[in-house]
mmCIF file of C-alpha atoms in Angstrom:
data_model
loop_
_atom_site.group_PDB
_atom_site.id
_atom_site.type_symbol
_atom_site.label_atom_id
_atom_site.label_comp_id
_atom_site.label_asym_id
_atom_site.label_seq_id
_atom_site.Cartn_x
_atom_site.Cartn_y
_atom_site.Cartn_z
ATOM 1 C CA ASP C 17 -12.518 1.635 37.395
ATOM 2 C CA ILE C 18 -9.207 2.205 35.646
ATOM 3 C CA GLN C 19 -9.262 5.335 33.501
ATOM 4 C CA MET C 20 -7.135 5.614 30.349
ATOM 5 C CA THR C 21 -6.025 9.019 29.047
ATOM 6 C CA GLN C 22 -4.454 9.488 25.629
ATOM 7 C CA SER C 23 -2.521 12.457 24.306
ATOM 8 C CA PRO C 24 -2.655 14.249 22.036
ATOM 9 C CA SER C 25 -6.283 13.909 20.944
ATOM 10 C CA THR C 26 -5.323 15.010 17.421
ATOM 11 C CA LEU C 27 -1.947 14.906 15.740
ATOM 12 C CA SER C 28 -1.053 16.426 12.369
ATOM 13 C CA ALA C 29 1.855 14.777 10.612
ATOM 14 C CA SER C 30 3.377 14.164 7.204
ATOM 15 C CA VAL C 31 4.311 10.961 5.415
ATOM 16 C CA GLY C 32 7.693 9.835 6.682
ATOM 17 C CA ASP C 33 7.348 11.489 10.100
ATOM 18 C CA ARG C 34 8.059 9.670 13.338
ATOM 19 C CA VAL C 35 4.875 9.747 15.429
ATOM 20 C CA THR C 36 4.463 9.062 19.145
ATOM 21 C CA ILE C 37 1.167 8.674 21.005
ATOM 22 C CA THR C 38 1.004 8.520 24.797
ATOM 23 C CA CYS C 39 -1.455 6.621 26.984
ATOM 24 C CA ARG C 40 -1.622 6.986 30.770
ATOM 25 C CA ALA C 41 -3.473 4.712 33.185
ATOM 26 C CA SER C 42 -5.057 5.984 36.412
ATOM 27 C CA GLN C 43 -3.288 3.163 38.302
ATOM 28 C CA SER C 44 -0.636 0.619 37.514
ATOM 29 C CA ILE C 45 -1.648 -1.933 34.888
ATOM 30 C CA SER C 46 1.740 -3.667 34.596
ATOM 31 C CA SER C 47 2.050 -4.451 30.866
ATOM 32 C CA TRP C 48 -1.609 -5.282 30.317
ATOM 33 C CA LEU C 49 -2.107 -2.841 27.462
ATOM 34 C CA ALA C 50 -3.137 -3.113 23.827
ATOM 35 C CA TRP C 51 -3.194 -0.637 20.937
ATOM 36 C CA TYR C 52 -5.688 -0.536 18.069
ATOM 37 C CA GLN C 53 -6.044 1.338 14.792
ATOM 38 C CA GLN C 54 -9.499 2.329 13.586
ATOM 39 C CA LYS C 55 -10.460 3.837 10.238
ATOM 40 C CA PRO C 56 -13.819 5.547 9.621
ATOM 41 C CA GLY C 57 -16.700 3.095 9.369
ATOM 42 C CA LYS C 58 -14.482 0.109 10.184
ATOM 43 C CA ALA C 59 -13.870 -2.088 13.194
ATOM 44 C CA PRO C 60 -10.700 -1.542 15.219
ATOM 45 C CA LYS C 61 -7.626 -3.536 14.272
ATOM 46 C CA LEU C 62 -5.238 -4.915 16.893
ATOM 47 C CA LEU C 63 -1.675 -3.607 16.532
ATOM 48 C CA ILE C 64 0.097 -4.291 19.840
ATOM 49 C CA TYR C 65 -0.647 -6.409 22.918
ATOM 50 C CA LYS C 66 1.163 -6.846 26.250
ATOM 51 C CA ALA C 67 2.404 -3.281 25.760
ATOM 52 C CA SER C 68 5.107 -4.156 23.246
ATOM 53 C CA SER C 69 4.217 -7.384 21.397
ATOM 54 C CA LEU C 70 3.503 -6.824 17.712
ATOM 55 C CA GLU C 71 0.410 -8.597 16.405
ATOM 56 C CA SER C 72 1.081 -10.948 13.495
ATOM 57 C CA GLY C 73 0.886 -9.195 10.142
ATOM 58 C CA VAL C 74 1.304 -5.681 11.544
ATOM 59 C CA PRO C 75 4.156 -3.714 9.931
ATOM 60 C CA SER C 76 7.316 -3.379 11.993
ATOM 61 C CA ARG C 77 7.150 0.441 11.832
ATOM 62 C CA PHE C 78 4.638 0.136 14.685
ATOM 63 C CA SER C 79 6.087 -0.377 18.159
ATOM 64 C CA GLY C 80 4.864 -0.110 21.722
ATOM 65 C CA SER C 81 6.633 0.501 25.000
ATOM 66 C CA GLY C 82 6.003 1.256 28.646
ATOM 67 C CA SER C 83 4.769 -0.371 31.815
ATOM 68 C CA GLY C 84 2.980 0.616 34.979
ATOM 69 C CA THR C 85 1.027 3.757 34.144
ATOM 70 C CA GLU C 86 2.716 5.272 31.082
ATOM 71 C CA PHE C 87 2.807 3.793 27.591
ATOM 72 C CA THR C 88 3.670 4.909 24.089
ATOM 73 C CA LEU C 89 2.819 3.824 20.565
ATOM 74 C CA THR C 90 5.396 4.846 17.990
ATOM 75 C CA ILE C 91 5.120 4.810 14.217
ATOM 76 C CA SER C 92 8.682 5.081 12.966
ATOM 77 C CA SER C 93 7.890 6.393 9.483
ATOM 78 C CA LEU C 94 4.291 7.385 8.851
ATOM 79 C CA GLN C 95 2.742 5.871 5.714
ATOM 80 C CA PRO C 96 -0.396 6.998 3.836
ATOM 81 C CA ASP C 97 -2.311 3.983 5.178
ATOM 82 C CA ASP C 98 -1.568 5.010 8.780
ATOM 83 C CA PHE C 99 -3.848 8.057 8.870
ATOM 84 C CA ALA C 100 -6.476 6.814 11.311
ATOM 85 C CA THR C 101 -7.549 6.963 14.955
ATOM 86 C CA TYR C 102 -5.549 5.012 17.518
ATOM 87 C CA TYR C 103 -6.868 3.683 20.828
ATOM 88 C CA CYS C 104 -5.135 2.194 23.827
ATOM 89 C CA GLN C 105 -6.942 -0.376 25.978
ATOM 90 C CA GLN C 106 -6.096 -1.771 29.406
ATOM 91 C CA TYR C 107 -6.994 -5.293 30.448
ATOM 92 C CA SER C 108 -5.606 -5.372 33.971
ATOM 93 C CA SER C 109 -9.117 -5.026 35.415
ATOM 94 C CA TYR C 110 -11.909 -5.643 32.940
ATOM 95 C CA LEU C 111 -11.397 -3.495 29.835
ATOM 96 C CA THR C 112 -11.291 0.240 29.311
ATOM 97 C CA PHE C 113 -10.249 2.259 26.281
ATOM 98 C CA GLY C 114 -8.527 5.580 25.933
ATOM 99 C CA GLY C 115 -10.228 8.500 24.237
ATOM 100 C CA GLY C 116 -8.381 8.019 20.963
ATOM 101 C CA THR C 117 -5.768 9.928 18.984
ATOM 102 C CA LYS C 118 -6.631 10.992 15.463
ATOM 103 C CA VAL C 119 -3.604 11.101 13.180
ATOM 104 C CA GLU C 120 -4.350 13.429 10.302
ATOM 105 C CA ILE C 121 -2.477 14.700 7.295
ATOM 106 C CA LYS C 122 -0.490 17.879 7.890
ATOM 107 C CA GLN D 19 -9.417 -17.573 8.380
ATOM 108 C CA VAL D 20 -11.030 -16.252 11.525
ATOM 109 C CA GLN D 21 -14.261 -14.382 10.873
ATOM 110 C CA LEU D 22 -16.934 -12.883 13.090
ATOM 111 C CA VAL D 23 -20.122 -12.005 11.210
ATOM 112 C CA GLN D 24 -22.742 -9.926 12.983
ATOM 113 C CA SER D 25 -26.453 -9.516 12.389
ATOM 114 C CA GLY D 26 -27.864 -6.502 10.585
ATOM 115 C CA ALA D 27 -28.784 -3.009 11.647
ATOM 116 C CA GLU D 28 -31.690 -2.484 14.052
ATOM 117 C CA VAL D 29 -34.041 0.415 14.732
ATOM 118 C CA LYS D 30 -35.753 0.337 18.113
ATOM 119 C CA LYS D 31 -38.004 2.532 20.212
ATOM 120 C CA PRO D 32 -37.051 3.627 23.727
ATOM 121 C CA GLY D 33 -37.860 0.943 26.256
ATOM 122 C CA ALA D 34 -37.529 -1.917 23.770
ATOM 123 C CA SER D 35 -34.875 -4.655 23.685
ATOM 124 C CA VAL D 36 -32.370 -5.605 21.014
ATOM 125 C CA LYS D 37 -30.492 -8.859 20.473
ATOM 126 C CA VAL D 38 -27.378 -8.868 18.283
ATOM 127 C CA SER D 39 -25.742 -12.069 17.056
ATOM 128 C CA CYS D 40 -22.124 -12.792 16.192
ATOM 129 C CA GLU D 41 -21.333 -15.962 14.237
ATOM 130 C CA ALA D 42 -17.741 -17.153 14.495
ATOM 131 C CA SER D 43 -15.846 -19.287 12.018
ATOM 132 C CA GLY D 44 -12.278 -20.327 11.305
ATOM 133 C CA TYR D 45 -11.326 -21.325 14.856
ATOM 134 C CA ASN D 46 -12.434 -23.530 17.746
ATOM 135 C CA PHE D 47 -15.204 -21.388 19.230
ATOM 136 C CA THR D 48 -15.111 -22.913 22.712
ATOM 137 C CA THR D 49 -11.411 -22.187 23.276
ATOM 138 C CA TYR D 50 -11.956 -18.426 23.341
ATOM 139 C CA GLY D 51 -14.313 -15.849 24.750
ATOM 140 C CA ILE D 52 -16.200 -13.009 23.132
ATOM 141 C CA SER D 53 -16.273 -9.401 24.273
ATOM 142 C CA TRP D 54 -18.851 -6.865 23.167
ATOM 143 C CA VAL D 55 -17.770 -3.269 22.583
ATOM 144 C CA ARG D 56 -19.913 -0.348 21.483
ATOM 145 C CA GLN D 57 -19.134 3.030 19.978
ATOM 146 C CA ALA D 58 -21.601 5.895 20.027
ATOM 147 C CA PRO D 59 -21.270 8.425 17.185
ATOM 148 C CA GLY D 60 -17.984 10.309 17.533
ATOM 149 C CA GLN D 61 -17.244 8.675 20.888
ATOM 150 C CA ARG D 62 -14.607 6.358 22.292
ATOM 151 C CA LEU D 63 -14.936 2.596 22.363
ATOM 152 C CA GLU D 64 -16.853 1.289 25.380
ATOM 153 C CA TRP D 65 -16.486 -2.269 26.660
ATOM 154 C CA MET D 66 -19.840 -3.838 27.536
ATOM 155 C CA GLY D 67 -18.848 -7.243 28.799
ATOM 156 C CA TRP D 68 -17.296 -10.634 28.133
ATOM 157 C CA ILE D 69 -18.498 -14.212 27.915
ATOM 158 C CA SER D 70 -16.450 -17.387 27.895
ATOM 159 C CA ALA D 71 -17.536 -19.671 25.059
ATOM 160 C CA ASP D 72 -16.061 -22.526 27.096
ATOM 161 C CA ASN D 73 -18.106 -22.373 30.297
ATOM 162 C CA GLY D 74 -20.522 -19.450 29.785
ATOM 163 C CA ASN D 75 -18.992 -17.301 32.544
ATOM 164 C CA THR D 76 -19.707 -13.633 32.102
ATOM 165 C CA ASN D 77 -18.407 -10.257 33.256
ATOM 166 C CA TYR D 78 -20.492 -7.176 32.552
ATOM 167 C CA ALA D 79 -19.590 -3.495 32.679
ATOM 168 C CA GLN D 80 -20.915 -2.017 35.877
ATOM 169 C CA ASN D 81 -22.926 0.708 34.124
ATOM 170 C CA LEU D 82 -24.865 -1.935 32.125
ATOM 171 C CA GLN D 83 -25.484 -4.454 34.924
ATOM 172 C CA GLY D 84 -29.105 -5.500 34.918
ATOM 173 C CA ARG D 85 -29.754 -4.361 31.329
ATOM 174 C CA VAL D 86 -27.338 -6.566 29.359
ATOM 175 C CA SER D 87 -27.138 -10.324 28.888
ATOM 176 C CA MET D 88 -24.592 -12.293 26.903
ATOM 177 C CA THR D 89 -25.031 -15.887 25.815
ATOM 178 C CA THR D 90 -23.479 -18.354 23.401
ATOM 179 C CA GLY D 91 -24.693 -21.221 21.262
ATOM 180 C CA THR D 92 -21.778 -23.607 20.984
ATOM 181 C CA SER D 93 -23.510 -25.836 18.418
ATOM 182 C CA THR D 94 -23.752 -22.843 16.082
ATOM 183 C CA SER D 95 -20.564 -21.012 17.179
ATOM 184 C CA THR D 96 -22.658 -17.928 17.761
ATOM 185 C CA ALA D 97 -22.548 -15.335 20.526
ATOM 186 C CA TYR D 98 -25.481 -13.118 21.431
ATOM 187 C CA MET D 99 -25.787 -9.808 23.225
ATOM 188 C CA GLU D 100 -29.172 -8.591 24.450
ATOM 189 C CA LEU D 101 -29.662 -5.045 25.732
ATOM 190 C CA ARG D 102 -32.955 -4.175 27.417
ATOM 191 C CA SER D 103 -34.768 -0.954 28.327
ATOM 192 C CA LEU D 104 -33.131 0.875 25.453
ATOM 193 C CA ARG D 105 -32.532 4.608 25.695
ATOM 194 C CA SER D 106 -31.531 7.140 23.061
ATOM 195 C CA ASP D 107 -27.954 7.137 24.365
ATOM 196 C CA ASP D 108 -27.709 3.417 23.524
ATOM 197 C CA THR D 109 -27.577 4.441 19.860
ATOM 198 C CA ALA D 110 -24.216 3.109 18.723
ATOM 199 C CA VAL D 111 -22.358 0.638 16.591
ATOM 200 C CA TYR D 112 -22.033 -2.623 18.509
ATOM 201 C CA TYR D 113 -19.036 -4.888 17.886
ATOM 202 C CA CYS D 114 -18.227 -8.409 18.966
ATOM 203 C CA ALA D 115 -14.568 -9.354 19.251
ATOM 204 C CA ARG D 116 -12.628 -12.515 20.036
ATOM 205 C CA ASP D 117 -11.257 -12.458 23.561
ATOM 206 C CA GLY D 118 -9.644 -14.747 26.102
ATOM 207 C CA ARG D 119 -11.111 -18.073 27.168
ATOM 208 C CA TYR D 120 -11.036 -17.470 30.932
ATOM 209 C CA SER D 121 -10.703 -13.703 31.211
ATOM 210 C CA SER D 122 -10.653 -10.565 29.093
ATOM 211 C CA GLY D 123 -7.487 -9.482 27.372
ATOM 212 C CA TRP D 124 -6.663 -8.112 23.973
ATOM 213 C CA LEU D 125 -9.204 -8.359 21.152
ATOM 214 C CA ASP D 126 -7.610 -9.864 18.071
ATOM 215 C CA TYR D 127 -10.536 -10.302 15.674
ATOM 216 C CA TRP D 128 -13.601 -8.115 15.384
ATOM 217 C CA GLY D 129 -16.992 -8.363 13.745
ATOM 218 C CA GLN D 130 -18.046 -5.806 11.166
ATOM 219 C CA GLY D 131 -20.286 -3.957 13.615
ATOM 220 C CA THR D 132 -24.067 -3.635 13.987
ATOM 221 C CA LEU D 133 -25.708 -0.217 14.091
ATOM 222 C CA VAL D 134 -28.454 0.005 16.690
ATOM 223 C CA SER D 135 -30.527 3.180 16.489
ATOM 224 C CA VAL D 136 -32.902 4.068 19.325
ATOM 225 C CA SER D 137 -35.460 6.708 18.531
ATOM 226 C CA SER D 138 -39.116 7.429 19.192
#
């Protein structure tokens, strides 16, 4: 099984900050990676697919990069609505999710 | 608009089975697949498996093989997930999500979630 490791597990930031979340795969997954945002009590929401493709309707302050085993999700200017937990997910071999990164208010 | 509407919360005893439904609307059901994902309290998302709504092919997570079954009803645009021999650690919110037609990929629309509680 492909394991996905996210860092940090928790991130404290302020509105307007640039935020970067890292996701590492236990083996190469090419660009077969997606990112999701989840708020408490809600279903995840797709942000990015194929490592860097922005899902329709998602604000352009969200961006994804990387390939192989190392990936990043960047929020260029953190907004109040962005405080949530973020998950990466590989789909190179079945599906596995990272452990999540909680973005909280500093 | 695309919607996935799941059945309501369930309370089950250990050893019982649960069947969760997921009714799709707003798109051609048979041109996509459905994945099921669960989330235990405070835990990460866990993929359970995928079914093609086109041909009924399935892939199940290895740790659930033998206990999980996924089916679809194309006339009703509904997907079903049945989990048998329930244990307390199966307590979780169960989500369906729209997936690829022939293989799993990214999950672009999700149901609202169904809480399944397993307790004696």
